[in-house]
Structure formats: structure tokens, C-alpha cells
């Protein structure tokens, strides 16, 4: 079977963490979000990422409403199985719930949201995922926030199927280790970038004197005074490139990541932001633009993040309790 990412997936997708989730601040109206999503799909952003965890299924349900009446084959839907549900015994029931909320018969990409606890039999989990792929309920298998070792274990557990993607935090400033990136390039595992705009830090809309609302971003260390001072040269460079390319800093950042072969999935608040993302999908930076940004990044430095997400020594019920507050 061909890889999902050879089947006409848009250069940039849409992330829907904010659909139904608390903690992002005000201005996230459901009808506005679903209409914005429809506008994005109609303008070529055909990769839509969600998860059963987002709003306890609300995000999936709103996507289902947004795609009503659209041709299913024109949309690539990716959803995620929460790590605390990632067992061979639970996976089909959880997938069935996602399919029902989305109003579809299959998902194009089914991802394990984070590495399950060490008390989970990962080999059995991935064998069950392969069985569900053979059944046609899943077209492709992916993971999210996985380490190199866990990806290798997942692939070794399956006979013919292959993990095709790893969704990890990736943006101009925050990136996983070079070891993980080299491994994924070698194995042809697509990087799907969550937080590609660093939760808005790279948009130029915020500064040390203008901080974002919502506890999700207030808790992010990037929005500290020290970070704004450290990365001011990069923010200035993005504005400079944007000005000469008749674009916005957000569009430049997203196009840069796409240039690197990464699939960014930015979130959005309204139709105007989706239209800006559509513009980013048609913006092609020159080699000089990229080298200019790279030179500035070398001076500012990048933050290396862990490919994993959840401490695997903790039992699943701890993650379940934590999910009640997001």
C-alpha cells in the first residue's frame, strides 16, 4: 500500500486541538470554528488532525458536522487514540467511537497519541492496529510523541503494516533530537508538526508586554520575558522575510517548515486565520530566504525537546485523571 503522504496530502494541514478544549482563552466559538474548517477544506487544506481526547470527543464531533456533504475521498482525516486507551483490548471500541463522532466509515490515519505506560503490551497493540487496517477501518497507522525505540518496537510487531508518521512538537525554535529526526528520515516516517507556530509565539502578535490569554499558553516558557528577548532577532527576521515576500510572519514560519519536509498542522480561531494558513500553503520560500532564517536561528539557538510525552512509568489512570482538566 502506498504511503498516505504520497496520496495528495496538502503541504499544510489543520490542527483542531482547540475545538472543544478548555484553556485556550476566549474567542473559540463552535460555529465559527466549524465554518472556518469548511473554508480551509474547500481551499485545499485537506489534512485534518484531531483526537478522541480533544474536548472528550467534541473536536471529532464538530469535524463531523463540518464535513457533512463533502466528498469523503477529498479529505484526509487523522485522529488519535489516547495513550491510556492504547491497549489491544480497547482500541477497536475507541476507534468505533471516533468513527461515529466523525460520521465516517474509516480514518485515513490512526495515531497512538503518546507512548503507553510500560504496563501495556505494545506488541499486541500494534498487531491489533494492523488487524484494524486490514479490516479497512484504518487506512494508515501513525504515532504521536513517540521515541525511536517505541517506533522500532511498533514496526517489529507488525507483519506488513508500517508506522508512517510521528506527530511531535516541531517549529523553528522547538525541535526533537537530531538522532530522532535522522532515524525518521532514514525510515521515511513523516514528521507531523504540532505547535508549528509555537502556540502563537512565532506569529509576531505577542511580546513581553503583550502576553496571550488562556492557561495553556501562559504556562509555556516561551512566553517569558527572557524568551522574547532571546528570540527577538528571529521574530525580526520573520517580519523582514514576510515583508519582502508580501506575506505574514506566520506564513513564512509555516512555509519554512514545509520546505524542510515537515507537515505543519497549525490551529486556528476563525476564518481569517484559516485564510492566512491557506496563503502559507501556496507560499514558496527561496533558498536565500531559508538560508537567511537558518543563519538567524544559529545565533539564537533551538530548544531540543523530547520525542516522548508521557512518563511511561506512571500507570494509565494518572493520565486519565489529568485529561479531566484539559
XYZ file of C-alpha atoms in Angstrom:
326
model
C 0.000 0.000 0.000
C 1.196 3.491 -0.822
C 2.050 5.875 1.979
C -0.669 8.322 2.932
C 1.728 11.148 2.221
C 2.074 10.135 -1.417
C -1.686 10.447 -1.909
C -2.124 14.172 -2.413
C -1.970 15.399 1.185
C -1.815 19.190 1.391
C 1.534 20.793 2.305
C -0.065 22.212 5.440
C -2.924 20.732 7.435
C -5.254 21.978 10.148
C -4.936 21.095 13.810
C -8.100 21.029 15.912
C -6.861 20.805 19.495
C -8.823 23.975 20.232
C -12.182 22.556 19.097
C -13.949 21.828 22.360
C -10.890 22.212 24.575
C -10.622 24.442 27.603
C -7.579 26.525 28.413
C -7.065 28.476 25.191
C -8.740 31.681 26.341
C -11.804 33.373 24.866
C -12.944 33.609 21.247
C -13.324 29.930 20.352
C -16.954 29.770 19.240
C -18.024 26.355 17.884
C -19.991 27.603 14.877
C -17.167 29.983 13.924
C -14.622 27.165 14.183
C -16.630 24.704 12.080
C -17.259 27.298 9.368
C -13.563 28.177 9.355
C -12.741 24.487 8.983
C -15.039 24.190 5.984
C -13.365 27.184 4.363
C -9.959 25.587 4.843
C -11.022 22.274 3.293
C -12.679 23.984 0.343
C -9.442 25.896 -0.263
C -7.193 22.858 -0.395
C -6.236 22.180 3.227
C -7.332 18.568 3.093
C -5.402 17.115 6.069
C -7.416 17.477 9.279
C -5.937 16.293 12.567
C -7.921 15.602 15.726
C -8.026 13.201 18.696
C -10.539 11.466 20.909
C -9.021 13.399 23.817
C -9.779 16.848 22.402
C -12.799 18.064 24.319
C -13.619 14.451 25.180
C -14.699 13.832 21.592
C -16.101 17.314 20.916
C -13.432 18.083 18.321
C -14.243 14.928 16.354
C -17.961 15.672 16.538
C -17.503 19.229 15.238
C -15.324 17.969 12.374
C -18.088 15.508 11.541
C -20.539 18.406 11.273
C -18.120 20.474 9.197
C -17.554 17.772 6.563
C -21.206 16.852 6.073
C -22.000 16.858 2.348
C -18.343 16.825 1.289
C -16.727 14.062 -0.754
C -15.062 11.725 1.722
C -12.217 10.895 -0.639
C -11.273 14.585 -0.821
C -10.484 14.765 2.902
C -7.679 13.116 4.851
C -8.819 12.667 8.442
C -6.299 11.831 11.137
C -7.369 11.113 14.683
C -5.590 9.790 17.747
C -6.106 7.083 20.329
C -5.352 8.383 23.828
C -2.316 6.708 25.357
C -4.343 5.496 28.332
C -6.702 3.710 25.916
C -3.893 2.245 23.829
C -4.329 -1.447 24.531
C -5.232 -4.272 22.179
C -8.419 -4.855 24.155
C -9.659 -1.252 23.992
C -8.524 0.012 20.620
C -11.413 -1.170 18.421
C -14.050 0.229 20.786
C -12.251 3.575 20.959
C -11.853 3.677 17.172
C -15.567 2.904 16.744
C -16.391 5.877 18.968
C -14.189 8.163 16.882
C -15.746 6.934 13.623
C -19.235 7.548 14.977
C -18.433 11.082 16.121
C -16.721 11.890 12.825
C -19.566 10.357 10.829
C -17.216 8.314 8.631
C -16.556 4.639 7.873
C -12.767 4.857 8.165
C -9.983 7.202 9.183
C -7.085 7.899 6.870
C -4.535 7.968 9.696
C -4.992 6.489 13.165
C -2.317 7.561 15.625
C -1.411 6.443 19.131
C -1.403 9.809 20.918
C 1.570 9.109 23.168
C 3.649 6.158 24.281
C 1.504 3.983 26.566
C 2.723 3.080 30.035
C 5.262 0.308 30.424
C 2.447 -1.891 31.731
C 0.951 -2.000 28.221
C 1.766 -4.799 25.803
C 2.844 -2.704 22.825
C 3.357 -5.677 20.543
C -0.266 -6.768 20.979
C -1.438 -3.163 20.494
C 0.267 -2.778 17.119
C -0.800 -6.216 15.948
C -4.384 -5.148 16.671
C -3.869 -1.871 14.798
C -2.625 -3.856 11.812
C -5.715 -6.074 12.014
C -7.948 -2.989 12.001
C -6.054 -1.688 8.974
C -6.666 -4.989 7.184
C -10.337 -4.684 8.146
C -10.482 -1.300 6.377
C -11.342 0.812 9.417
C -7.881 2.375 9.305
C -6.092 3.270 6.084
C -2.723 4.104 7.641
C -1.066 3.819 11.066
C 0.808 6.606 12.802
C 2.046 7.590 16.239
C 2.472 10.804 18.170
C 5.118 11.818 20.708
C 6.954 8.517 20.225
C 10.637 7.804 20.741
C 12.829 5.984 18.273
C 12.762 2.818 20.389
C 8.966 2.687 20.590
C 8.604 3.258 16.838
C 11.002 0.389 16.186
C 9.058 -1.881 18.564
C 5.776 -0.973 16.865
C 7.149 -1.757 13.416
C 8.722 -5.021 14.556
C 5.350 -6.091 15.955
C 3.518 -5.861 12.622
C 3.867 -8.217 9.670
C 3.172 -5.907 6.715
C 1.907 -2.575 8.032
C 4.307 0.251 8.872
C 4.208 3.304 11.096
C 4.064 6.122 8.556
C 4.233 9.221 10.734
C 5.202 10.610 14.114
C 3.370 13.718 15.269
C 5.706 15.689 17.503
C 6.303 19.217 18.684
C 8.236 20.892 15.893
C 8.683 24.545 14.989
C 11.513 26.920 14.221
C 12.532 27.077 17.876
C 11.450 23.762 19.410
C 12.640 20.552 17.748
C 13.314 16.941 18.738
C 16.811 15.490 18.860
C 18.787 15.107 15.658
C 19.023 11.388 16.426
C 15.235 11.021 16.273
C 14.995 13.218 13.178
C 17.739 11.259 11.389
C 16.010 7.979 12.244
C 12.662 9.179 10.873
C 14.253 10.442 7.674
C 16.030 7.110 7.179
C 12.823 5.134 7.818
C 10.717 7.530 5.697
C 8.489 8.393 8.647
C 6.711 11.685 8.095
C 7.041 14.374 10.744
C 3.677 15.952 11.509
C 4.379 19.133 13.416
C 2.112 20.069 16.283
C 2.568 23.575 17.669
C 4.218 24.673 14.387
C 3.810 28.337 15.362
C 4.958 27.684 18.944
C 1.412 28.364 20.214
C 1.486 31.778 18.527
C 4.945 32.858 19.656
C 6.160 32.968 16.041
C 3.205 34.977 14.728
C 4.563 38.309 15.927
C 1.278 39.033 17.706
C 2.788 38.739 21.167
C 5.659 40.381 23.010
C 6.967 40.669 26.547
C 4.459 43.482 27.003
C 1.554 41.660 25.330
C 1.051 38.118 26.562
C -1.589 35.621 25.365
C -4.665 34.664 27.385
C -5.548 31.112 28.430
C -3.588 28.928 30.830
C -2.227 26.645 28.076
C -0.052 29.411 26.682
C 0.542 31.232 29.961
C 2.225 28.052 31.204
C 4.506 27.922 28.146
C 8.025 29.058 28.987
C 8.387 30.605 25.548
C 6.136 33.472 26.606
C 8.577 34.619 29.281
C 10.414 37.922 29.098
C 13.724 36.086 28.691
C 12.449 34.133 25.658
C 11.094 37.218 23.926
C 14.459 38.922 24.384
C 16.416 35.855 23.228
C 14.348 35.306 20.085
C 13.719 38.906 19.107
C 16.293 38.601 16.246
C 14.328 35.640 14.841
C 10.977 37.410 15.154
C 12.513 40.414 13.412
C 13.895 38.188 10.643
C 10.489 36.587 10.076
C 8.979 40.061 9.708
C 11.705 41.039 7.222
C 11.223 37.934 5.071
C 7.454 38.360 5.268
C 7.688 41.957 4.080
C 9.752 41.130 1.003
C 7.574 38.102 0.205
C 4.326 40.052 0.768
C 3.297 37.547 3.422
C 2.885 37.377 7.197
C 5.385 36.030 9.750
C 3.052 33.069 10.372
C 3.006 32.208 6.676
C 6.783 32.412 6.479
C 7.210 30.120 9.512
C 4.773 27.522 8.147
C 6.258 27.643 4.648
C 9.755 27.223 6.135
C 8.679 24.062 7.959
C 7.041 22.726 4.805
C 10.309 23.433 2.960
C 12.030 21.128 5.457
C 9.634 18.312 4.527
C 7.559 18.612 7.691
C 3.735 18.685 7.656
C 2.653 21.565 9.927
C -0.841 21.417 11.450
C -1.499 24.884 12.914
C -4.572 25.568 14.975
C -6.983 28.377 14.193
C -9.573 30.592 15.856
C -11.608 31.885 12.905
C -11.928 32.061 9.126
C -9.353 34.840 8.799
C -6.685 32.699 10.408
C -7.598 29.772 8.169
C -7.284 32.005 5.118
C -3.831 33.006 6.342
C -2.913 29.303 6.562
C -4.242 28.784 3.023
C -1.898 31.562 1.925
C 1.013 29.830 3.636
C 0.277 26.650 1.679
C 0.888 28.491 -1.599
C 3.939 30.448 -0.423
C 7.252 29.034 -1.633
C 10.311 30.429 0.071
C 13.528 30.782 -1.895
C 16.756 29.093 -0.918
C 18.030 32.519 0.108
C 15.028 33.045 2.400
C 15.678 29.733 4.123
C 19.406 30.401 4.495
C 18.613 33.822 5.945
C 16.335 32.274 8.565
C 18.825 29.480 9.293
C 21.628 31.971 9.922
C 19.491 33.799 12.460
C 18.464 30.528 14.114
C 22.094 29.526 14.535
C 22.686 32.696 16.531
C 19.550 32.348 18.665
C 19.718 28.597 19.175
C 16.967 25.980 19.213
C 15.365 24.140 22.104
C 15.692 20.364 21.828
C 12.547 18.656 23.012
C 11.884 15.054 23.967
C 10.195 12.910 21.344
C 8.201 11.259 24.120
C 5.397 12.942 26.029
C 4.135 10.919 28.988
C 6.330 9.352 31.721
C 5.855 5.682 30.922
C 6.462 4.542 34.499
C 3.176 6.150 35.542
C 0.066 3.954 35.247
C -2.623 4.916 32.747
C -5.154 6.072 35.343
C -2.889 9.046 36.177
C -3.135 10.247 32.572
C -6.910 9.677 32.670
C -7.217 11.960 35.685
C -5.061 14.601 34.026
C -7.264 14.570 30.931
C -10.179 15.809 33.025
C -8.532 19.213 33.326
C -7.777 19.957 29.664
